Coordinates of C-alpha atoms (C1' of nucleotides) in Angstrom, one line a residue:
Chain A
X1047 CA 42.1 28.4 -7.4
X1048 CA 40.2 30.4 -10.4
X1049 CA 38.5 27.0 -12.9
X1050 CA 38.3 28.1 -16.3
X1051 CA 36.8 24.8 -17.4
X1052 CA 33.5 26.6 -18.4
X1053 CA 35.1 27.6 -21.2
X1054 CA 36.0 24.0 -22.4
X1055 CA 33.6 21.8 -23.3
X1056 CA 30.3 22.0 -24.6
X1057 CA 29.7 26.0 -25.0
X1058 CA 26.1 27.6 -24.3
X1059 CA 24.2 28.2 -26.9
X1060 CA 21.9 30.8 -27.2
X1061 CA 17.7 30.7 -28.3
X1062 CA 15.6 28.5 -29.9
X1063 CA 16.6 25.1 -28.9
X1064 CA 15.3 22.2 -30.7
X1065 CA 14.5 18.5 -30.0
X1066 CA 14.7 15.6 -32.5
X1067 CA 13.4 18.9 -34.8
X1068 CA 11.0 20.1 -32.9
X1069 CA 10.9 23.6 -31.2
X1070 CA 11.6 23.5 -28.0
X1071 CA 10.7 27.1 -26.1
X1072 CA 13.7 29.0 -24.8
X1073 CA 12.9 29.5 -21.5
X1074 CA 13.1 26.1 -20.6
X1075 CA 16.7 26.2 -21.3
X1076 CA 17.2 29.4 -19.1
X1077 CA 18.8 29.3 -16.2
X1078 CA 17.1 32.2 -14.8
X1079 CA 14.3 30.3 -14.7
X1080 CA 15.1 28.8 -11.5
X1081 CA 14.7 30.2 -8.9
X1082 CA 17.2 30.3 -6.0
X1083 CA 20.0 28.5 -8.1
X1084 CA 21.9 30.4 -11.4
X1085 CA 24.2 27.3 -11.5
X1086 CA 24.0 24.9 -14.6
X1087 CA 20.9 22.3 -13.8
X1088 CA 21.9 18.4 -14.9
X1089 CA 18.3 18.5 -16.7
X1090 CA 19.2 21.6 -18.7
X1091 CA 22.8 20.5 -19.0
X1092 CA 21.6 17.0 -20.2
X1093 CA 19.0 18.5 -22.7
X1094 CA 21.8 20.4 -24.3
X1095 CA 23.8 17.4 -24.8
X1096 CA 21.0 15.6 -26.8
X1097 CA 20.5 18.3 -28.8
X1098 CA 24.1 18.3 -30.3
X1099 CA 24.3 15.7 -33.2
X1100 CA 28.5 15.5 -32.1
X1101 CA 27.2 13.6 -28.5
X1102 CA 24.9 11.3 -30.7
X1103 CA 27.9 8.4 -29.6
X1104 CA 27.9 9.8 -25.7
X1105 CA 24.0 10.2 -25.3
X1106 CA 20.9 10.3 -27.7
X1107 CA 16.9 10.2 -28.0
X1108 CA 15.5 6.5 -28.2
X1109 CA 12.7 5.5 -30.2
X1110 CA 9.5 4.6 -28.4
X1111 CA 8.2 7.1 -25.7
X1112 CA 8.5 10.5 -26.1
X1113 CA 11.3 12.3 -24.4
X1114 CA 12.9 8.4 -23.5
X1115 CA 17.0 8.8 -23.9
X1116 CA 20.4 6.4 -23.6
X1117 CA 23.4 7.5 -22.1
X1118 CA 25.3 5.2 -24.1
X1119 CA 28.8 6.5 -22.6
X1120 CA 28.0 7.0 -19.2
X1121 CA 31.9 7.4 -18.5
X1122 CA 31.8 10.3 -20.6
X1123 CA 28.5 12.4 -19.9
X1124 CA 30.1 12.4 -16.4
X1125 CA 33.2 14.0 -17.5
X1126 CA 31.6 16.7 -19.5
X1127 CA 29.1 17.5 -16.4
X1128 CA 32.2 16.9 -14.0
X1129 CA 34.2 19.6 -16.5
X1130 CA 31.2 21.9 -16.8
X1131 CA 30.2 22.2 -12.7
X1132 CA 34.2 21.8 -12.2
X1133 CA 33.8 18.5 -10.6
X1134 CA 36.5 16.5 -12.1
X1135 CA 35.8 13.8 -9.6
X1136 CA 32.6 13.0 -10.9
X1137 CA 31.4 9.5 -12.0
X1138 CA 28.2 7.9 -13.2
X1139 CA 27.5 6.6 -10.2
X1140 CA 27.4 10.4 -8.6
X1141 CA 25.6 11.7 -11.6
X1142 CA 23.1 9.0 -11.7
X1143 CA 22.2 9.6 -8.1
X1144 CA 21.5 13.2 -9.4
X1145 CA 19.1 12.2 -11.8
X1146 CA 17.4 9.8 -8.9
X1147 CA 16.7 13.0 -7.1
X1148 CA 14.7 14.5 -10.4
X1149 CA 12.2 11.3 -9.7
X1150 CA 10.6 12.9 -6.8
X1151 CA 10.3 16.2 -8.4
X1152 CA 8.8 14.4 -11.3
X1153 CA 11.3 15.5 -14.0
X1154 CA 12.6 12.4 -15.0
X1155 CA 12.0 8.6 -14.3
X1156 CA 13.0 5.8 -15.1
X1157 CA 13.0 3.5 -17.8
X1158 CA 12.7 0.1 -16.1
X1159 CA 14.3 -2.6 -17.3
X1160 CA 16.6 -0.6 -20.1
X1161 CA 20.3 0.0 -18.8
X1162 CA 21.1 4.0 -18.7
X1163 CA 17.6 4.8 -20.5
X1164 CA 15.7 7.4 -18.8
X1165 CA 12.9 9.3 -19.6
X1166 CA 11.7 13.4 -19.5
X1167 CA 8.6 14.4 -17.7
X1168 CA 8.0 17.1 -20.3
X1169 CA 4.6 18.3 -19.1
X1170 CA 6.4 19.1 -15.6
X1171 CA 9.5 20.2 -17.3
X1172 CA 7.8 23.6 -18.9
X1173 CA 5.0 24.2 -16.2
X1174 CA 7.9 23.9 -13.6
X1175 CA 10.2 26.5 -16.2
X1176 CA 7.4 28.3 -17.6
X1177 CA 7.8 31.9 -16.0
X1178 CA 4.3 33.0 -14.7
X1179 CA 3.1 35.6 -16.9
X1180 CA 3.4 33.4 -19.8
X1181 CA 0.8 30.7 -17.5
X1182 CA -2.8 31.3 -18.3
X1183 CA -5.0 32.2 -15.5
X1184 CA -6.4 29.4 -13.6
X1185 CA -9.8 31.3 -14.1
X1186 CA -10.0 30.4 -17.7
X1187 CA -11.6 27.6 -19.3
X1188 CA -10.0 24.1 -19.3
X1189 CA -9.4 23.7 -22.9
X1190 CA -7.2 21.3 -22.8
X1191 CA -6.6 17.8 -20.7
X1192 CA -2.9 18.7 -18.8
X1193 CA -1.7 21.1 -16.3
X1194 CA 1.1 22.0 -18.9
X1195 CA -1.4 22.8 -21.6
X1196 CA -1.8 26.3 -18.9
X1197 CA 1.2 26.9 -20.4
X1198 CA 1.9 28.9 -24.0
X1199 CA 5.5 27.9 -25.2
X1200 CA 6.7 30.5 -27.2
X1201 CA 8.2 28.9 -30.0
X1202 CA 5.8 26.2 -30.5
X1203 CA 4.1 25.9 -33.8
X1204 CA 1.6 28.6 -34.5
X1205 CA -0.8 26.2 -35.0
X1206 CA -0.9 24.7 -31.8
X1207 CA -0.8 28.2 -30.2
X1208 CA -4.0 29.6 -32.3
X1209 CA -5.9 26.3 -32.9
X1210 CA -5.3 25.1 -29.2
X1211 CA -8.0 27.3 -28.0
X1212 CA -10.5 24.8 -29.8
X1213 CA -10.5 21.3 -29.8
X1214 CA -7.4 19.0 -29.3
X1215 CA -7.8 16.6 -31.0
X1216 CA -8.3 18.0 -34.0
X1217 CA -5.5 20.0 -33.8
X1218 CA -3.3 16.9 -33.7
X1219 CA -4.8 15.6 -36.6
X1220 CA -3.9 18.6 -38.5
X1221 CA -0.2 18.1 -37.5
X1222 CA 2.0 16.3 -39.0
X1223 CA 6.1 15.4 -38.6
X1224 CA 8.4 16.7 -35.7
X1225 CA 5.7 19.0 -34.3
X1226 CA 3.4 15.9 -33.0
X1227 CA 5.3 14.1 -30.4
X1228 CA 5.8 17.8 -28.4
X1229 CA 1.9 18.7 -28.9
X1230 CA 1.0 15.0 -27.8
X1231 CA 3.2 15.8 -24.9
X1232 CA 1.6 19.1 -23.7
X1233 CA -2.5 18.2 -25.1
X1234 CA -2.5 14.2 -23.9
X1235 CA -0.6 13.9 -20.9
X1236 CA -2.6 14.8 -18.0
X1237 CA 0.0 13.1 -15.6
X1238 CA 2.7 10.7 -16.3
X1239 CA 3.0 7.1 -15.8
X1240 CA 4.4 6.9 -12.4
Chain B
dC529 C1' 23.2 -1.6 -12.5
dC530 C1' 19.9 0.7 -9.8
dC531 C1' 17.9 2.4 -5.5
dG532 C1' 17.4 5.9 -1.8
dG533 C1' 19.1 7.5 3.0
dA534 C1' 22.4 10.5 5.1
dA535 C1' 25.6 14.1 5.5
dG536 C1' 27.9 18.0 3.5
dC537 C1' 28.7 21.9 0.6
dA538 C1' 27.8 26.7 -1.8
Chain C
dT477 C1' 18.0 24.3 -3.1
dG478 C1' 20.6 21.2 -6.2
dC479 C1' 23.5 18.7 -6.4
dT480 C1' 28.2 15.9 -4.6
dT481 C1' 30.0 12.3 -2.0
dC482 C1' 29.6 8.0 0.2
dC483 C1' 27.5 3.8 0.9
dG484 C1' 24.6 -0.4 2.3
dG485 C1' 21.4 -3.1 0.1
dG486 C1' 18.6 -5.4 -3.8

DNA sequence: CCCGGAAGCA
DNA sequence: TGCTTCCGGG
């Protein structure tokens, strides 16, 4: 039976996605960018709900660490990923086994101890998304401290791109608002918290 | 709720 | 490969 339910729901959006007002780059979003699979991935699917102020009620950013997040209707994030993959049986006990899988592959963990809060591996998210001619040879000098600083998003602040080359730390000093908590991501986190 | 093994599916 | 489904266990 044909399932038009792609059409319902939350619609895809096109560039120039942005995160608690930051820039996020594009290809992160893009589902070309993995490999082997052109099927909607929870992360991306997930991202583009907490970028929509209307699901602020159904799932939103949380204070604290960077890229930490609430489903606070877990019913209802499972019907919008159940309508989007055309899975009406899906629950939050399915979907939350889905997001258990991303531990391993260092996406996401765990917030312990907070009910439905999870948290984004940004640093693994973009080198894992970042398509390879935009990765800078391994050859060139280790400006900055993480493995996702080999990366150049492309619609990250100018002056992270130019200045980045430098010093990092005095780059952060130099920014200020929404643009910190993403260039704090990519400059000072090496690796993760386990 | 949260975890992760196991099997199955496209 | 990236889930979906099911489930025993903590």
């Amino acid at each position: 039976m044909y399932c038009r339910c792609f059409s319902e729901g939350i619609q895809t959006t096109p560039v120039n996605y942005w995160i608690s007002g930051l820039a996020f780059p594009d290809w992160a979003f893009k589902a070309e960018s993995s490999p082997g699979s052109r099927q909607i991935q929870l992360w991306h699917f997930i991202l583009e709900l907490l970028q929509k102020e209307e699901f602020r009620h159904v799932i939103a950013w949380q204070q604290g660490e960077y890229g930490e997040f609430v489903i606070k209707d877990p019913d209802e994030v499972a019907r919008l990923w159940g309508r989007r993959k055309c899975k009406p049986q899906m629950n939050y006990d399915k979907l939350s086994r889905a997001l258990r899988y991303y531990y391993n592959k260092r996406i996401l963990y765990k917030t312990k101890g907070k009910r439905f809060t999870y948290t984004f591996n940004f640093s693994k998210l973009i080198i894992a998304n970042c398509p390879p001619w935009k990765v800078w040879a391994p050859s060139a000098p280790r400006l900055l401290l993480g493995s996702a600083a080999m990366c150049q998003p492309t619609s990250v602040p100018v002056a992270v791109q130019s200045e980045v080359g430098t010093e990092a730390t005095p780059v952060l000093r130099t920014l200020t608002g929404p643009a910190l908590p993403l260039a704090r991501s990519l400059l000072l986190s090496p690796e993760p918290p386990r």
